Amino acid sequence: EKIGFVYGVEVSVNRSPVTGRVYVTPISKRWRYKEALSGSRMVHLICGGNSGGGLMHKLREQGFGVSAGVINVLDSDHETAQSLDIPVVSEAPFSSISESSMRQNDQLIQGADVIVVSNLFFGEGNLANLRSALRAVEEGKEVILLSTDPIFSRDFSSGKATELYSHLMAKGALEVRNLDELVQKIGEQN
């Protein structure tokens, strides 16, 4: 706040997770996202490991409402969600997703028109996110899988993520290969 007041510039102040040092990033006044338009689609983003930041920006830029989860609090995607005022379900670092976090995530999923699973890596700790997406598609929700890399190359759960992903596809989830295709598919239903 003081930097903004003194210099007349909006900034983001963060601490580097690597060095622990504070860094300041000026934010351009042109960098403003329109609020989600009345009647626009609400997108819930399942992401992590820096797979969702660009998606959050793009979806907000297009005027969609966005929520995200479950994301570890030290993840850059979590930081991006907070900086964009996106509702996000948080989890402790290096922990499996808790029941409480899953319930919160499921509530956001219920409020969404479409669920997007980003091109993230899966291990035992975040398989619950895929299970939530599977429940959503089984309940008739639109689920889109952004898959720039094959799931087997992102599966560090002894094949469990690949199996869940296959179930998602069999139940009607749509797979897209790039961000432009994703935005187009979300917008088609708008």
Short mmCIF file of C-alpha atoms in Angstrom, two decimals:
data_model
loop_
_atom_site.label_atom_id
_atom_site.label_comp_id
_atom_site.label_asym_id
_atom_site.label_seq_id
_atom_site.Cartn_x
_atom_site.Cartn_y
_atom_site.Cartn_z
CA GLU A 1 0.00 0.00 0.00
CA LYS A 2 2.76 2.44 0.89
CA ILE A 3 4.61 1.84 -2.38
CA GLY A 4 1.40 2.45 -4.30
CA PHE A 5 0.67 5.63 -2.35
CA VAL A 6 4.17 7.08 -2.62
CA TYR A 7 4.86 6.16 -6.25
CA GLY A 8 1.33 5.99 -7.61
CA VAL A 9 1.87 2.46 -8.90
CA GLU A 10 0.00 -0.71 -7.99
CA VAL A 11 2.42 -3.48 -7.06
CA SER A 12 2.47 -7.08 -5.95
CA VAL A 13 4.83 -7.78 -3.04
CA ASN A 14 5.92 -11.39 -2.58
CA ARG A 15 8.62 -13.44 -0.91
CA SER A 16 10.72 -15.80 -3.00
CA PRO A 17 10.26 -19.39 -1.83
CA VAL A 18 13.84 -20.11 -2.92
CA THR A 19 15.80 -17.20 -1.42
CA GLY A 20 13.33 -15.88 1.14
CA ARG A 21 13.90 -12.37 -0.18
CA VAL A 22 11.09 -9.94 -0.87
CA TYR A 23 10.48 -8.89 -4.46
CA VAL A 24 8.17 -6.27 -5.91
CA THR A 25 6.37 -6.54 -9.25
CA PRO A 26 4.63 -3.48 -10.74
CA ILE A 27 1.16 -4.20 -12.11
CA SER A 28 0.16 -2.36 -15.27
CA LYS A 29 -3.11 -0.47 -15.12
CA ARG A 30 -3.96 -2.12 -18.44
CA TRP A 31 -3.78 -5.46 -16.61
CA ARG A 32 -7.32 -5.50 -15.37
CA TYR A 33 -9.76 -8.28 -15.87
CA LYS A 34 -13.38 -7.61 -16.37
CA GLU A 35 -15.58 -9.09 -13.72
CA ALA A 36 -17.38 -12.24 -14.73
CA LEU A 37 -20.33 -11.08 -16.76
CA SER A 38 -23.80 -11.89 -15.55
CA GLY A 39 -24.73 -15.17 -17.17
CA SER A 40 -21.14 -16.10 -18.02
CA ARG A 41 -19.97 -19.59 -17.27
CA MET A 42 -18.33 -20.48 -13.98
CA VAL A 43 -15.22 -22.62 -14.40
CA HIS A 44 -13.69 -24.68 -11.60
CA LEU A 45 -10.02 -25.38 -12.27
CA ILE A 46 -8.24 -28.44 -10.91
CA CYS A 47 -4.56 -27.60 -11.22
CA GLY A 48 -1.22 -27.41 -9.44
CA GLY A 49 2.49 -27.44 -10.07
CA ASN A 50 2.33 -24.24 -12.14
CA SER A 51 -0.12 -25.83 -14.58
CA GLY A 52 -2.97 -23.43 -13.84
CA GLY A 53 -1.63 -19.89 -13.61
CA GLY A 54 -1.83 -19.20 -17.34
CA LEU A 55 -5.28 -20.80 -17.45
CA MET A 56 -6.52 -18.57 -14.64
CA HIS A 57 -5.31 -15.46 -16.45
CA LYS A 58 -6.80 -16.56 -19.79
CA LEU A 59 -10.17 -17.54 -18.32
CA ARG A 60 -10.47 -14.28 -16.39
CA GLU A 61 -9.39 -12.34 -19.48
CA GLN A 62 -12.26 -13.98 -21.37
CA GLY A 63 -14.76 -12.92 -18.69
CA PHE A 64 -15.41 -16.32 -17.12
CA GLY A 65 -15.90 -16.78 -13.41
CA VAL A 66 -13.12 -18.98 -11.99
CA SER A 67 -12.56 -21.02 -8.83
CA ALA A 68 -9.73 -23.47 -8.14
CA GLY A 69 -8.75 -26.32 -5.88
CA VAL A 70 -7.42 -28.25 -4.17
CA ILE A 71 -4.01 -26.54 -4.33
CA ASN A 72 -1.07 -26.67 -1.93
CA VAL A 73 -0.43 -23.29 -0.28
CA LEU A 74 3.19 -23.17 -1.48
CA ASP A 75 2.22 -23.81 -5.10
CA SER A 76 2.57 -20.98 -7.62
CA ASP A 77 -0.97 -21.75 -8.82
CA HIS A 78 -2.22 -21.00 -5.30
CA GLU A 79 -0.34 -17.72 -5.32
CA THR A 80 -1.82 -16.83 -8.72
CA ALA A 81 -5.35 -17.64 -7.56
CA GLN A 82 -4.93 -15.41 -4.52
CA SER A 83 -3.46 -12.56 -6.55
CA LEU A 84 -6.44 -12.70 -8.93
CA ASP A 85 -8.99 -12.97 -6.08
CA ILE A 86 -10.06 -16.39 -7.31
CA PRO A 87 -11.77 -18.57 -4.69
CA VAL A 88 -9.35 -21.40 -3.97
CA VAL A 89 -9.40 -24.47 -1.74
CA SER A 90 -6.04 -24.78 -0.01
CA GLU A 91 -4.10 -27.69 1.41
CA ALA A 92 -0.96 -27.93 3.53
CA PRO A 93 2.26 -28.51 1.60
CA PHE A 94 3.46 -32.07 1.06
CA SER A 95 0.17 -33.46 2.37
CA SER A 96 -2.52 -35.57 0.83
CA ILE A 97 -5.81 -33.80 0.25
CA SER A 98 -7.84 -33.86 3.47
CA GLU A 99 -11.54 -34.72 3.74
CA SER A 100 -12.30 -31.14 4.75
CA SER A 101 -10.55 -29.75 1.67
CA MET A 102 -12.33 -32.28 -0.54
CA ARG A 103 -15.72 -31.19 0.80
CA GLN A 104 -14.86 -27.55 0.11
CA ASN A 105 -13.64 -28.45 -3.37
CA ASP A 106 -16.79 -30.44 -4.09
CA GLN A 107 -18.88 -27.39 -3.10
CA LEU A 108 -17.02 -25.22 -5.61
CA ILE A 109 -17.43 -27.94 -8.25
CA GLN A 110 -21.19 -28.02 -7.60
CA GLY A 111 -21.33 -24.26 -8.20
CA ALA A 112 -19.43 -24.50 -11.49
CA ASP A 113 -20.80 -24.93 -14.99
CA VAL A 114 -17.66 -26.63 -16.22
CA ILE A 115 -14.72 -28.33 -14.51
CA VAL A 116 -11.29 -28.12 -16.13
CA VAL A 117 -8.47 -30.49 -15.19
CA SER A 118 -5.18 -28.87 -16.19
CA ASN A 119 -2.09 -30.60 -17.54
CA LEU A 120 -0.78 -31.34 -14.03
CA PHE A 121 1.24 -34.20 -12.59
CA PHE A 122 -0.53 -36.71 -10.34
CA GLY A 123 0.79 -38.58 -7.35
CA GLU A 124 -0.89 -40.28 -4.41
CA GLY A 125 -1.38 -36.92 -2.69
CA ASN A 126 -3.61 -35.30 -5.32
CA LEU A 127 -5.55 -38.24 -6.79
CA ALA A 128 -8.58 -37.02 -4.84
CA ASN A 129 -8.81 -34.13 -7.31
CA LEU A 130 -9.28 -36.61 -10.17
CA ARG A 131 -11.84 -38.51 -8.12
CA SER A 132 -13.78 -35.26 -7.65
CA ALA A 133 -13.72 -34.66 -11.41
CA LEU A 134 -14.97 -38.21 -11.97
CA ARG A 135 -17.87 -37.70 -9.53
CA ALA A 136 -18.70 -34.45 -11.33
CA VAL A 137 -18.86 -36.04 -14.78
CA GLU A 138 -20.96 -38.89 -13.35
CA GLU A 139 -23.39 -36.26 -12.02
CA GLY A 140 -23.70 -34.75 -15.49
CA LYS A 141 -21.25 -31.88 -15.09
CA GLU A 142 -19.19 -30.85 -18.09
CA VAL A 143 -15.55 -31.85 -17.51
CA ILE A 144 -12.74 -30.83 -19.84
CA LEU A 145 -9.26 -32.36 -19.59
CA LEU A 146 -6.42 -30.17 -20.85
CA SER A 147 -3.83 -32.68 -21.95
CA THR A 148 -0.83 -31.19 -23.71
CA ASP A 149 1.16 -34.19 -22.46
CA PRO A 150 -0.19 -37.76 -22.27
CA ILE A 151 -1.53 -38.73 -18.86
CA PHE A 152 0.84 -41.68 -18.49
CA SER A 153 3.80 -39.26 -18.62
CA ARG A 154 2.25 -37.24 -15.76
CA ASP A 155 1.21 -40.22 -13.63
CA PHE A 156 3.38 -40.83 -10.56
CA SER A 157 0.75 -42.91 -8.77
CA SER A 158 1.59 -46.36 -10.14
CA GLY A 159 -1.04 -46.06 -12.87
CA LYS A 160 -3.94 -44.92 -10.66
CA ALA A 161 -4.16 -41.49 -12.31
CA THR A 162 -4.14 -43.06 -15.78
CA GLU A 163 -6.96 -45.39 -14.74
CA LEU A 164 -9.05 -42.53 -13.30
CA TYR A 165 -8.37 -40.49 -16.43
CA SER A 166 -9.60 -43.37 -18.59
CA HIS A 167 -12.78 -43.55 -16.50
CA LEU A 168 -13.26 -39.80 -16.95
CA MET A 169 -13.00 -40.18 -20.73
CA ALA A 170 -15.35 -43.18 -20.75
CA LYS A 171 -17.96 -41.24 -18.74
CA GLY A 172 -17.93 -38.32 -21.19
CA ALA A 173 -15.14 -35.95 -20.21
CA LEU A 174 -13.78 -34.05 -23.20
CA GLU A 175 -10.04 -33.94 -23.86
CA VAL A 176 -8.44 -30.89 -25.50
CA ARG A 177 -4.81 -30.36 -26.49
CA ASN A 178 -4.22 -26.63 -26.02
CA LEU A 179 -5.42 -23.50 -24.27
CA ASP A 180 -7.13 -22.00 -27.32
CA GLU A 181 -9.17 -25.16 -27.87
CA LEU A 182 -10.08 -25.19 -24.18
CA VAL A 183 -11.35 -21.60 -24.21
CA GLN A 184 -13.29 -22.30 -27.41
CA LYS A 185 -15.01 -25.35 -25.87
CA ILE A 186 -15.92 -23.46 -22.70
CA GLY A 187 -17.24 -20.54 -24.75
CA GLU A 188 -19.34 -22.74 -27.04
CA GLN A 189 -21.81 -23.36 -24.24
CA ASN A 190 -21.92 -19.72 -23.12
#
